[in-house]
mmCIF file of C-alpha atoms and ligand atoms in Angstrom:
data_model
loop_
_atom_site.group_PDB
_atom_site.id
_atom_site.type_symbol
_atom_site.label_atom_id
_atom_site.label_comp_id
_atom_site.label_asym_id
_atom_site.label_seq_id
_atom_site.Cartn_x
_atom_site.Cartn_y
_atom_site.Cartn_z
ATOM 1 C CA MET Y 1 4.272 -22.852 -9.180
ATOM 2 C CA THR Y 2 1.371 -25.159 -9.361
ATOM 3 C CA GLY Y 3 -1.992 -23.961 -10.664
ATOM 4 C CA TYR Y 4 -0.266 -20.764 -12.565
ATOM 5 C CA SER Y 5 0.840 -19.729 -15.585
ATOM 6 C CA SER Y 6 1.727 -16.488 -17.709
ATOM 7 C CA LYS Y 7 -2.109 -17.072 -19.641
ATOM 8 C CA THR Y 8 -3.666 -18.323 -16.380
ATOM 9 C CA ASP Y 9 -2.492 -15.157 -14.888
ATOM 10 C CA VAL Y 10 -3.724 -12.813 -17.531
ATOM 11 C CA ALA Y 11 -7.360 -14.634 -17.996
ATOM 12 C CA THR Y 12 -7.507 -13.924 -14.138
ATOM 13 C CA ALA Y 13 -6.739 -10.222 -14.305
ATOM 14 C CA ASN Y 14 -9.054 -9.458 -17.129
ATOM 15 C CA GLY Y 15 -11.777 -11.364 -14.981
ATOM 16 C CA LYS Y 16 -12.145 -14.057 -17.261
ATOM 17 C CA GLN Y 17 -10.692 -17.025 -15.850
ATOM 18 C CA ASN Y 18 -13.485 -19.331 -14.377
ATOM 19 C CA GLY Y 19 -11.718 -22.831 -13.961
ATOM 20 C CA SER Y 20 -12.967 -24.424 -17.125
ATOM 21 C CA GLY Y 21 -9.171 -25.101 -17.586
ATOM 22 C CA ASN Y 22 -9.492 -25.008 -21.577
ATOM 23 C CA GLN Y 23 -6.231 -22.688 -21.940
ATOM 24 C CA THR Y 24 -3.578 -24.261 -24.111
ATOM 25 C CA GLY Y 25 0.358 -22.511 -22.978
ATOM 26 C CA GLU Y 26 2.825 -21.041 -25.325
ATOM 27 C CA ASN Y 27 4.382 -23.851 -25.671
ATOM 28 C CA GLY Y 28 1.131 -25.920 -26.929
ATOM 29 C CA THR Y 29 0.990 -27.975 -23.769
ATOM 30 C CA LYS Y 30 -1.973 -27.285 -21.251
ATOM 31 C CA PRO Y 31 -0.837 -25.485 -18.099
ATOM 32 C CA THR Y 32 -1.383 -27.159 -14.712
ATOM 33 C CA GLU Y 33 -4.321 -25.301 -13.143
ATOM 34 C CA PHE Y 34 -6.343 -26.091 -10.164
ATOM 35 C CA THR Y 35 -10.175 -26.637 -11.114
ATOM 36 C CA PRO Y 36 -13.305 -26.615 -8.290
ATOM 37 C CA GLN Y 37 -14.626 -29.679 -7.208
ATOM 38 C CA GLY Y 38 -12.484 -32.099 -9.076
ATOM 39 C CA ASN Y 39 -12.444 -31.048 -12.385
ATOM 40 C CA HIS Y 40 -9.597 -31.962 -13.484
ATOM 41 C CA ALA Y 41 -7.902 -28.888 -15.384
ATOM 42 C CA SER Y 42 -5.392 -31.610 -17.423
ATOM 43 C CA SER Y 43 -5.645 -35.786 -17.073
ATOM 44 C CA GLU Y 44 -2.118 -35.619 -16.355
ATOM 45 C CA ASN Y 45 -2.042 -33.272 -13.335
ATOM 46 C CA ASN Y 46 -4.714 -34.848 -11.477
ATOM 47 C CA ILE Y 47 -5.125 -32.289 -9.089
ATOM 48 C CA GLN Y 48 -7.885 -32.816 -6.251
ATOM 49 C CA CYS Y 49 -9.272 -29.359 -4.976
ATOM 50 C CA SER Y 50 -12.486 -29.519 -3.007
ATOM 51 C CA LEU Y 51 -13.140 -25.908 -3.427
ATOM 52 C CA THR Y 52 -16.550 -24.329 -4.776
ATOM 53 C CA SER Y 53 -16.492 -22.344 -7.788
ATOM 54 C CA ASP Y 54 -16.873 -19.032 -5.974
ATOM 55 C CA GLU Y 55 -14.210 -20.172 -3.395
ATOM 56 C CA PHE Y 56 -12.219 -21.085 -6.116
ATOM 57 C CA ARG Y 57 -12.245 -17.759 -7.724
ATOM 58 C CA ALA Y 58 -11.575 -15.879 -4.391
ATOM 59 C CA VAL Y 59 -8.418 -17.786 -3.483
ATOM 60 C CA ASN Y 60 -7.174 -17.617 -7.385
ATOM 61 C CA LEU Y 61 -7.619 -13.257 -7.350
ATOM 62 C CA MET Y 62 -6.270 -13.313 -3.727
ATOM 63 C CA ARG Y 63 -3.015 -14.846 -5.191
ATOM 64 C CA GLN Y 64 -2.777 -12.994 -8.117
ATOM 65 C CA ASP Y 65 0.023 -11.334 -8.447
ATOM 66 C CA MET Y 66 0.701 -10.502 -12.811
ATOM 67 C CA TYR Y 67 -1.076 -7.306 -13.579
ATOM 68 C CA PRO Y 68 -0.488 -6.562 -17.026
ATOM 69 C CA TYR Y 69 -0.396 -2.825 -17.951
ATOM 70 C CA GLU Y 70 -3.212 -3.407 -20.067
ATOM 71 C CA VAL Y 71 -5.250 -4.459 -16.859
ATOM 72 C CA ILE Y 72 -3.903 -1.326 -14.847
ATOM 73 C CA GLN Y 73 -5.020 1.198 -17.728
ATOM 74 C CA GLU Y 74 -8.419 -0.682 -17.755
ATOM 75 C CA ILE Y 75 -8.574 0.135 -14.191
ATOM 76 C CA ALA Y 76 -7.617 3.773 -14.250
ATOM 77 C CA ASP Y 77 -9.619 4.279 -17.404
ATOM 78 C CA PHE Y 78 -12.858 3.064 -15.349
ATOM 79 C CA ILE Y 79 -11.835 5.694 -12.399
ATOM 80 C CA VAL Y 80 -11.074 8.431 -14.660
ATOM 81 C CA LYS Y 81 -14.245 7.936 -16.820
ATOM 82 C CA GLY Y 82 -16.162 7.354 -13.921
ATOM 83 C CA SER Y 83 -14.915 10.219 -11.937
ATOM 84 C CA GLY Y 84 -14.642 12.896 -14.362
ATOM 85 C CA ILE Y 85 -11.408 14.164 -12.614
ATOM 86 C CA ARG Y 86 -7.517 13.431 -13.858
ATOM 87 C CA PRO Y 87 -5.777 13.323 -10.350
ATOM 88 C CA LYS Y 88 -2.446 14.928 -9.324
ATOM 89 C CA ILE Y 89 -2.164 13.651 -5.884
ATOM 90 C CA GLY Y 90 -2.684 10.179 -4.505
ATOM 91 C CA ILE Y 91 -2.775 9.639 -1.097
ATOM 92 C CA ILE Y 92 -3.105 6.314 0.604
ATOM 93 C CA CYS Y 93 -4.567 6.489 4.298
ATOM 94 C CA GLY Y 94 -3.238 4.659 7.285
ATOM 95 C CA SER Y 95 -4.809 2.598 9.646
ATOM 96 C CA GLY Y 96 -7.504 4.507 11.258
ATOM 97 C CA LEU Y 97 -6.638 7.799 9.094
ATOM 98 C CA GLY Y 98 -9.531 7.149 6.669
ATOM 99 C CA SER Y 99 -10.840 10.838 7.486
ATOM 100 C CA LEU Y 100 -7.988 11.996 5.408
ATOM 101 C CA ALA Y 101 -10.353 10.785 2.525
ATOM 102 C CA ASP Y 102 -13.046 12.540 4.017
ATOM 103 C CA ILE Y 103 -11.610 16.059 3.614
ATOM 104 C CA ILE Y 104 -11.869 15.771 -0.147
ATOM 105 C CA GLN Y 105 -14.251 17.790 -1.741
ATOM 106 C CA ASN Y 106 -16.678 17.028 -4.620
ATOM 107 C CA PRO Y 107 -15.929 13.381 -3.783
ATOM 108 C CA LYS Y 108 -17.028 10.428 -6.249
ATOM 109 C CA VAL Y 109 -16.450 7.212 -4.430
ATOM 110 C CA PHE Y 110 -15.636 3.697 -5.523
ATOM 111 C CA ASP Y 111 -16.143 0.972 -3.884
ATOM 112 C CA TYR Y 112 -13.235 -1.542 -4.434
ATOM 113 C CA GLU Y 113 -15.462 -4.384 -5.046
ATOM 114 C CA LYS Y 114 -17.078 -2.360 -7.504
ATOM 115 C CA ILE Y 115 -13.914 -1.730 -9.213
ATOM 116 C CA PRO Y 116 -12.952 -4.198 -11.871
ATOM 117 C CA ASN Y 117 -9.984 -6.438 -10.603
ATOM 118 C CA PHE Y 118 -9.548 -4.425 -7.266
ATOM 119 C CA PRO Y 119 -8.725 -6.660 -4.376
ATOM 120 C CA VAL Y 120 -10.815 -5.920 -1.328
ATOM 121 C CA SER Y 121 -9.368 -4.570 2.168
ATOM 122 C CA THR Y 122 -9.950 -7.101 5.028
ATOM 123 C CA VAL Y 123 -8.856 -4.872 7.877
ATOM 124 C CA GLU Y 124 -10.526 -3.050 10.304
ATOM 125 C CA GLY Y 125 -9.942 0.689 10.036
ATOM 126 C CA HIS Y 126 -9.604 0.439 6.004
ATOM 127 C CA ALA Y 127 -12.722 0.919 4.225
ATOM 128 C CA GLY Y 128 -12.452 -0.527 1.285
ATOM 129 C CA ARG Y 129 -13.330 2.911 -1.119
ATOM 130 C CA LEU Y 130 -11.403 4.801 -3.689
ATOM 131 C CA VAL Y 131 -12.283 8.662 -3.251
ATOM 132 C CA VAL Y 132 -11.710 10.919 -5.968
ATOM 133 C CA GLY Y 133 -12.419 14.952 -5.981
ATOM 134 C CA THR Y 134 -10.289 17.929 -5.076
ATOM 135 C CA LEU Y 135 -8.503 19.072 -2.007
ATOM 136 C CA GLU Y 136 -7.116 22.558 -1.706
ATOM 137 C CA GLY Y 137 -8.130 23.292 -5.729
ATOM 138 C CA ALA Y 138 -5.668 19.881 -6.374
ATOM 139 C CA ASN Y 139 -7.322 17.022 -8.198
ATOM 140 C CA VAL Y 140 -6.425 14.089 -5.886
ATOM 141 C CA MET Y 141 -7.646 10.415 -5.415
ATOM 142 C CA ALA Y 142 -7.182 8.448 -2.116
ATOM 143 C CA MET Y 143 -7.464 4.994 -0.827
ATOM 144 C CA GLN Y 144 -9.550 4.260 1.985
ATOM 145 C CA GLY Y 145 -8.093 1.343 2.507
ATOM 146 C CA ARG Y 146 -4.665 -0.575 1.564
ATOM 147 C CA PHE Y 147 -3.409 -4.000 1.020
ATOM 148 C CA HIS Y 148 -0.920 -5.372 3.316
ATOM 149 C CA PHE Y 149 1.307 -8.990 2.920
ATOM 150 C CA TYR Y 150 -0.233 -10.369 6.066
ATOM 151 C CA GLU Y 151 -3.801 -10.164 4.029
ATOM 152 C CA GLY Y 152 -2.618 -12.665 1.761
ATOM 153 C CA TYR Y 153 -1.832 -10.521 -0.782
ATOM 154 C CA PRO Y 154 1.195 -10.940 -3.040
ATOM 155 C CA LEU Y 155 3.284 -7.659 -2.685
ATOM 156 C CA ALA Y 156 2.864 -6.774 -6.518
ATOM 157 C CA LYS Y 157 -1.116 -7.054 -5.737
ATOM 158 C CA CYS Y 158 -0.502 -4.733 -2.620
ATOM 159 C CA SER Y 159 0.856 -1.748 -4.424
ATOM 160 C CA MET Y 160 -0.390 -2.356 -7.977
ATOM 161 C CA PRO Y 161 -3.049 0.750 -6.826
ATOM 162 C CA VAL Y 162 -0.233 2.825 -6.910
ATOM 163 C CA ARG Y 163 0.378 1.988 -11.049
ATOM 164 C CA VAL Y 164 -3.352 2.317 -11.497
ATOM 165 C CA MET Y 165 -2.741 5.864 -9.500
ATOM 166 C CA LYS Y 166 -0.201 6.178 -12.338
ATOM 167 C CA LEU Y 167 -2.181 5.543 -15.200
ATOM 168 C CA CYS Y 168 -4.681 7.909 -13.678
ATOM 169 C CA GLY Y 169 -2.238 10.572 -13.805
ATOM 170 C CA VAL Y 170 -0.929 11.159 -10.709
ATOM 171 C CA GLU Y 171 2.764 12.716 -10.075
ATOM 172 C CA TYR Y 172 2.585 12.700 -6.442
ATOM 173 C CA LEU Y 173 2.044 9.712 -3.825
ATOM 174 C CA PHE Y 174 1.242 10.861 -0.384
ATOM 175 C CA ALA Y 175 1.904 7.805 1.813
ATOM 176 C CA THR Y 176 0.373 7.319 5.636
ATOM 177 C CA ASN Y 177 0.388 4.812 8.036
ATOM 178 C CA ALA Y 178 0.476 3.911 11.723
ATOM 179 C CA ALA Y 179 3.490 2.457 13.430
ATOM 180 C CA GLY Y 180 5.036 1.967 16.486
ATOM 181 C CA GLY Y 181 7.348 4.054 17.760
ATOM 182 C CA ILE Y 182 10.793 2.600 18.199
ATOM 183 C CA ASN Y 183 13.047 5.460 18.761
ATOM 184 C CA PRO Y 184 12.730 6.505 22.537
ATOM 185 C CA LYS Y 185 12.229 9.923 21.939
ATOM 186 C CA TYR Y 186 8.878 9.383 20.099
ATOM 187 C CA ALA Y 187 5.793 10.123 22.429
ATOM 188 C CA VAL Y 188 2.277 7.899 21.204
ATOM 189 C CA GLY Y 189 0.882 10.479 18.677
ATOM 190 C CA ASP Y 190 3.870 11.964 17.335
ATOM 191 C CA ILE Y 191 4.080 12.192 13.471
ATOM 192 C CA MET Y 192 7.525 11.276 11.833
ATOM 193 C CA LEU Y 193 8.327 12.189 8.210
ATOM 194 C CA MET Y 194 9.607 9.258 6.509
ATOM 195 C CA HIS Y 195 12.998 10.022 5.109
ATOM 196 C CA ASP Y 196 14.049 6.384 4.276
ATOM 197 C CA HIS Y 197 13.181 3.011 4.857
ATOM 198 C CA VAL Y 198 14.727 -0.735 5.619
ATOM 199 C CA ASN Y 199 12.665 -2.831 3.896
ATOM 200 C CA MET Y 200 12.803 -6.156 5.974
ATOM 201 C CA LEU Y 201 10.578 -8.126 3.101
ATOM 202 C CA GLY Y 202 13.240 -7.257 0.438
ATOM 203 C CA PHE Y 203 16.072 -8.726 2.730
ATOM 204 C CA ALA Y 204 13.856 -12.047 2.439
ATOM 205 C CA GLY Y 205 13.624 -11.820 -0.926
ATOM 206 C CA ASN Y 206 10.174 -10.570 -1.442
ATOM 207 C CA SER Y 207 9.658 -7.195 -3.731
ATOM 208 C CA PRO Y 208 6.351 -5.810 -5.498
ATOM 209 C CA LEU Y 209 9.085 -5.376 -8.021
ATOM 210 C CA GLN Y 210 9.343 -9.142 -8.691
ATOM 211 C CA GLY Y 211 8.814 -10.615 -12.044
ATOM 212 C CA PRO Y 212 9.108 -9.913 -15.859
ATOM 213 C CA ASN Y 213 9.380 -5.802 -15.954
ATOM 214 C CA ASP Y 214 7.408 -3.616 -18.034
ATOM 215 C CA PRO Y 215 9.642 -0.853 -19.126
ATOM 216 C CA ARG Y 216 6.654 1.587 -19.448
ATOM 217 C CA PHE Y 217 6.057 1.971 -15.492
ATOM 218 C CA GLY Y 218 9.792 1.656 -14.753
ATOM 219 C CA PRO Y 219 13.388 0.501 -15.375
ATOM 220 C CA ARG Y 220 14.425 -3.447 -14.228
ATOM 221 C CA PHE Y 221 17.125 -1.840 -11.489
ATOM 222 C CA PRO Y 222 15.148 1.214 -10.126
ATOM 223 C CA ALA Y 223 17.526 2.904 -7.349
ATOM 224 C CA LEU Y 224 16.262 4.217 -4.109
ATOM 225 C CA VAL Y 225 18.404 6.679 -2.708
ATOM 226 C CA ASN Y 226 16.581 9.606 -3.265
ATOM 227 C CA SER Y 227 12.870 8.132 -2.616
ATOM 228 C CA TYR Y 228 11.403 10.374 -0.436
ATOM 229 C CA ASN Y 229 11.379 13.853 -1.790
ATOM 230 C CA LYS Y 230 13.262 16.471 0.314
ATOM 231 C CA ASP Y 231 11.656 19.581 -0.919
ATOM 232 C CA LEU Y 232 8.221 17.625 0.412
ATOM 233 C CA ILE Y 233 9.814 16.742 4.128
ATOM 234 C CA ASN Y 234 11.243 20.495 3.823
ATOM 235 C CA LYS Y 235 7.747 21.819 3.262
ATOM 236 C CA ALA Y 236 6.155 19.543 5.930
ATOM 237 C CA ILE Y 237 8.796 21.204 8.406
ATOM 238 C CA GLU Y 238 7.600 24.353 7.268
ATOM 239 C CA ILE Y 239 3.895 23.228 8.114
ATOM 240 C CA SER Y 240 4.319 22.015 11.278
ATOM 241 C CA LYS Y 241 6.022 25.244 12.668
ATOM 242 C CA THR Y 242 3.033 27.481 11.285
ATOM 243 C CA MET Y 243 0.638 24.546 13.139
ATOM 244 C CA GLY Y 244 2.551 25.041 16.263
ATOM 245 C CA ILE Y 245 3.193 21.391 16.185
ATOM 246 C CA GLU Y 246 6.843 21.043 15.481
ATOM 247 C CA SER Y 247 8.056 19.491 18.937
ATOM 248 C CA SER Y 248 6.263 16.659 17.974
ATOM 249 C CA VAL Y 249 7.146 16.046 14.162
ATOM 250 C CA HIS Y 250 10.075 14.022 13.368
ATOM 251 C CA VAL Y 251 11.795 12.897 10.686
ATOM 252 C CA GLY Y 252 13.073 9.374 10.502
ATOM 253 C CA VAL Y 253 13.699 5.712 8.948
ATOM 254 C CA TYR Y 254 10.433 3.490 8.967
ATOM 255 C CA SER Y 255 10.856 0.100 8.410
ATOM 256 C CA CYS Y 256 8.122 -2.965 7.065
ATOM 257 C CA LEU Y 257 8.124 -5.753 8.665
ATOM 258 C CA GLY Y 258 5.122 -8.638 7.389
ATOM 259 C CA GLY Y 259 3.022 -9.068 10.435
ATOM 260 C CA PRO Y 260 0.201 -9.434 11.124
ATOM 261 C CA THR Y 261 2.157 -10.239 14.623
ATOM 262 C CA TYR Y 262 3.481 -7.623 16.295
ATOM 263 C CA GLU Y 263 7.595 -7.274 16.862
ATOM 264 C CA THR Y 264 8.931 -9.503 19.626
ATOM 265 C CA ILE Y 265 11.641 -7.345 22.148
ATOM 266 C CA ALA Y 266 14.477 -8.868 20.387
ATOM 267 C CA GLU Y 267 13.281 -7.897 16.665
ATOM 268 C CA LEU Y 268 12.295 -4.348 17.824
ATOM 269 C CA LYS Y 269 16.345 -4.238 19.545
ATOM 270 C CA ALA Y 270 17.597 -5.325 16.628
ATOM 271 C CA LEU Y 271 15.613 -2.788 14.150
ATOM 272 C CA ARG Y 272 16.828 -0.556 16.302
ATOM 273 C CA MET Y 273 20.590 -1.034 16.065
ATOM 274 C CA MET Y 274 19.667 -0.555 12.111
ATOM 275 C CA GLY Y 275 18.538 2.710 12.526
ATOM 276 C CA VAL Y 276 14.846 2.528 12.273
ATOM 277 C CA ASP Y 277 12.728 4.798 13.992
ATOM 278 C CA ALA Y 278 8.807 3.313 13.669
ATOM 279 C CA VAL Y 279 8.025 -0.020 12.598
ATOM 280 C CA GLY Y 280 4.740 -1.114 10.396
ATOM 281 C CA MET Y 281 3.641 -3.544 8.181
ATOM 282 C CA SER Y 282 2.934 -1.507 5.163
ATOM 283 C CA THR Y 283 4.268 1.925 2.672
ATOM 284 C CA VAL Y 284 7.648 0.593 1.681
ATOM 285 C CA HIS Y 285 6.097 -1.727 -1.375
ATOM 286 C CA GLU Y 286 3.704 1.265 -2.267
ATOM 287 C CA VAL Y 287 6.656 3.682 -2.282
ATOM 288 C CA ILE Y 288 8.744 1.589 -4.251
ATOM 289 C CA THR Y 289 6.350 0.935 -6.766
ATOM 290 C CA ALA Y 290 5.632 4.736 -7.027
ATOM 291 C CA ARG Y 291 9.537 5.133 -6.993
ATOM 292 C CA HIS Y 292 9.671 2.814 -10.350
ATOM 293 C CA CYS Y 293 7.626 4.629 -12.068
ATOM 294 C CA ASP Y 294 8.814 8.030 -11.085
ATOM 295 C CA MET Y 295 6.424 9.248 -8.891
ATOM 296 C CA LYS Y 296 7.585 11.869 -6.364
ATOM 297 C CA VAL Y 297 6.816 10.620 -2.712
ATOM 298 C CA PHE Y 298 5.911 12.106 0.629
ATOM 299 C CA ALA Y 299 5.296 9.214 3.094
ATOM 300 C CA PHE Y 300 4.704 9.568 7.129
ATOM 301 C CA SER Y 301 4.017 7.257 10.285
ATOM 302 C CA LEU Y 302 1.345 8.595 13.108
ATOM 303 C CA ILE Y 303 3.196 6.982 15.878
ATOM 304 C CA THR Y 304 0.299 5.123 17.279
ATOM 305 C CA ASN Y 305 2.154 3.150 19.739
ATOM 306 C CA LYS Y 306 5.504 3.346 21.761
ATOM 307 C CA CYS Y 307 7.606 -0.053 21.303
ATOM 308 C CA ALA Y 308 9.238 -1.969 24.040
ATOM 309 C CA THR Y 309 12.767 -2.231 23.188
ATOM 310 C CA GLU Y 310 13.650 -3.761 26.857
ATOM 311 C CA TYR Y 311 12.344 -7.244 28.647
ATOM 312 C CA SER Y 312 11.303 -5.100 31.569
ATOM 313 C CA ASP Y 313 8.820 -2.730 29.536
ATOM 314 C CA LYS Y 314 7.097 -5.589 28.179
ATOM 315 C CA LYS Y 315 4.276 -5.827 30.135
ATOM 316 C CA ASP Y 316 2.790 -2.324 29.766
ATOM 317 C CA ASP Y 317 4.070 -2.100 26.533
ATOM 318 C CA GLU Y 318 2.008 -4.765 24.341
ATOM 319 C CA ALA Y 319 1.049 -3.513 20.796
ATOM 320 C CA SER Y 320 -3.343 -3.746 19.934
ATOM 321 C CA HIS Y 321 -4.742 -2.654 16.924
ATOM 322 C CA ASP Y 322 -7.380 -1.307 19.075
ATOM 323 C CA GLU Y 323 -4.752 1.515 20.467
ATOM 324 C CA VAL Y 324 -2.871 2.017 16.920
ATOM 325 C CA MET Y 325 -7.216 2.828 16.392
ATOM 326 C CA ALA Y 326 -8.170 4.872 18.495
ATOM 327 C CA VAL Y 327 -4.466 6.768 18.754
ATOM 328 C CA ALA Y 328 -5.166 7.185 14.483
ATOM 329 C CA LYS Y 329 -8.369 8.736 15.452
ATOM 330 C CA ASN Y 330 -7.456 11.586 18.288
ATOM 331 C CA ARG Y 331 -5.146 12.573 15.648
ATOM 332 C CA GLN Y 332 -6.567 12.258 12.381
ATOM 333 C CA LYS Y 333 -7.671 16.383 12.736
ATOM 334 C CA THR Y 334 -3.763 17.216 13.129
ATOM 335 C CA CYS Y 335 -2.675 14.146 10.092
ATOM 336 C CA CYS Y 336 -5.875 15.638 7.893
ATOM 337 C CA GLU Y 337 -4.265 19.533 8.503
ATOM 338 C CA LEU Y 338 -1.206 18.936 7.569
ATOM 339 C CA VAL Y 339 -1.812 17.107 4.448
ATOM 340 C CA SER Y 340 -4.382 19.478 3.173
ATOM 341 C CA ARG Y 341 -1.590 21.986 3.943
ATOM 342 C CA LEU Y 342 1.151 20.587 1.836
ATOM 343 C CA VAL Y 343 -1.137 19.288 -0.864
ATOM 344 C CA ALA Y 344 -2.045 23.399 -0.937
ATOM 345 C CA GLU Y 345 1.257 24.098 -1.177
ATOM 346 C CA ILE Y 346 2.043 21.960 -4.381
ATOM 347 C CA GLN Y 347 -1.000 23.199 -5.919
ATOM 348 C CA LYS Y 348 0.638 27.356 -5.531
ATOM 349 C CA THR Y 349 3.579 26.073 -7.117
ATOM 350 C CA ALA Y 350 1.748 23.925 -9.704
HETATM 351 O O1 R1P N 401 0.299 0.816 7.864
HETATM 352 P P1 R1P N 401 -1.175 0.932 8.585
HETATM 353 O O2 R1P N 401 -2.259 0.207 7.556
HETATM 354 O O3 R1P N 401 -1.211 1.882 8.682
HETATM 355 O O4 R1P N 401 -1.093 0.119 9.894
HETATM 356 C C1 R1P N 401 -0.583 -0.553 10.350
HETATM 357 O O5 R1P N 401 -1.724 -1.132 11.376
HETATM 358 C C2 R1P N 401 -1.751 -2.477 11.568
HETATM 359 C C3 R1P N 401 -1.684 -3.104 12.933
HETATM 360 O O6 R1P N 401 -2.134 -2.373 13.775
HETATM 361 C C4 R1P N 401 -0.825 -2.705 10.432
HETATM 362 O O7 R1P N 401 -1.742 -2.889 9.477
HETATM 363 C C5 R1P N 401 0.148 -2.025 10.550
HETATM 364 O O8 R1P N 401 0.700 -1.455 9.126
HETATM 365 O O1 HPA N 402 4.137 -1.699 16.712
HETATM 366 C C1 HPA N 402 3.737 -1.426 15.552
HETATM 367 N N1 HPA N 402 4.084 -2.736 14.658
HETATM 368 C C2 HPA N 402 3.793 -2.592 13.539
HETATM 369 N N2 HPA N 402 3.530 -2.173 12.454
HETATM 370 C C3 HPA N 402 2.159 -1.320 13.866
HETATM 371 N N3 HPA N 402 1.635 -0.463 13.335
HETATM 372 C C4 HPA N 402 0.998 0.398 14.368
HETATM 373 N N4 HPA N 402 2.192 0.310 15.497
HETATM 374 C C5 HPA N 402 2.694 -0.716 15.130
#
């Protein structure tokens, strides 16, 4: 891609790239680079660019999709040293579910902007903080704000924090999301425990694992058939019974689309035919990244809206982010209890 080279990526990932364009490529030629305000990296590649240095750096950081192992290690060391905690469980808070991080005790909070090489959250309902502490006696870290493809980040960047979690010591990933219910039996406010997914972005040839594989994270061709840990699903079902919410808890299939548009009726019909129960714009790439590095995964969707699957439904069932946030806020207590109790179960058997 114009403006990219593996050297540029590594330099950018280390926060050292300044657009001066003096690097030499592996074969001795200078890589083509965009530089701010017409300072050309190479006279043969006379690329004009009207961005200021700061804008240039922001765009470059946003598009950066290569995070070498050493850079991930640096971020993980920063968090472990800064918090004095080696977390065992990682939690990703879905839209409007940031309160999952508020229940963490003795929290050490890192704003994403202050973490070296970390992206920033741009979506309402995603605060952009990493919270490290304890929950039910277990060491945990929670992302209060995740990264989505539609924000402009490549998938590898969206799920890079999962690798950071791994190198911090995390063994279990809890991924949560707000989703539209396609299964007609689902009601707004229900919880769907994910037992599988349909990776629509993968169908389109996009994966967080695209590019060179680093075997220190995992294999080139990871299997995904057992991605969602059955023991954790069964424990969550048991917990839902003790909470008296079993009738509003389902086990189903999630699908991630690229967003940011909500789906058309025809798309929703197609997803339903494929066996999808709930749809969102996240989580799948995080689960793929977690399974690649052999983490145990538990994931659930809070059904924040019912999706229209018939044209006659159209008027009443238009999704909106305000509705998503409002429902998530209403159900946050239940979601927090489910997560705390499951963490307690894991801690009991540790
Ligand atoms: O998946 P989370 O982050 O919970 O957010 C969901 O809610 C937003 C749309 O309302 C989208 O970002 C969708 O993915
Ligand atoms: O209906 C939806 N579609 C996609 N993503 C979503 N996130 C919450 N609800 C939805």
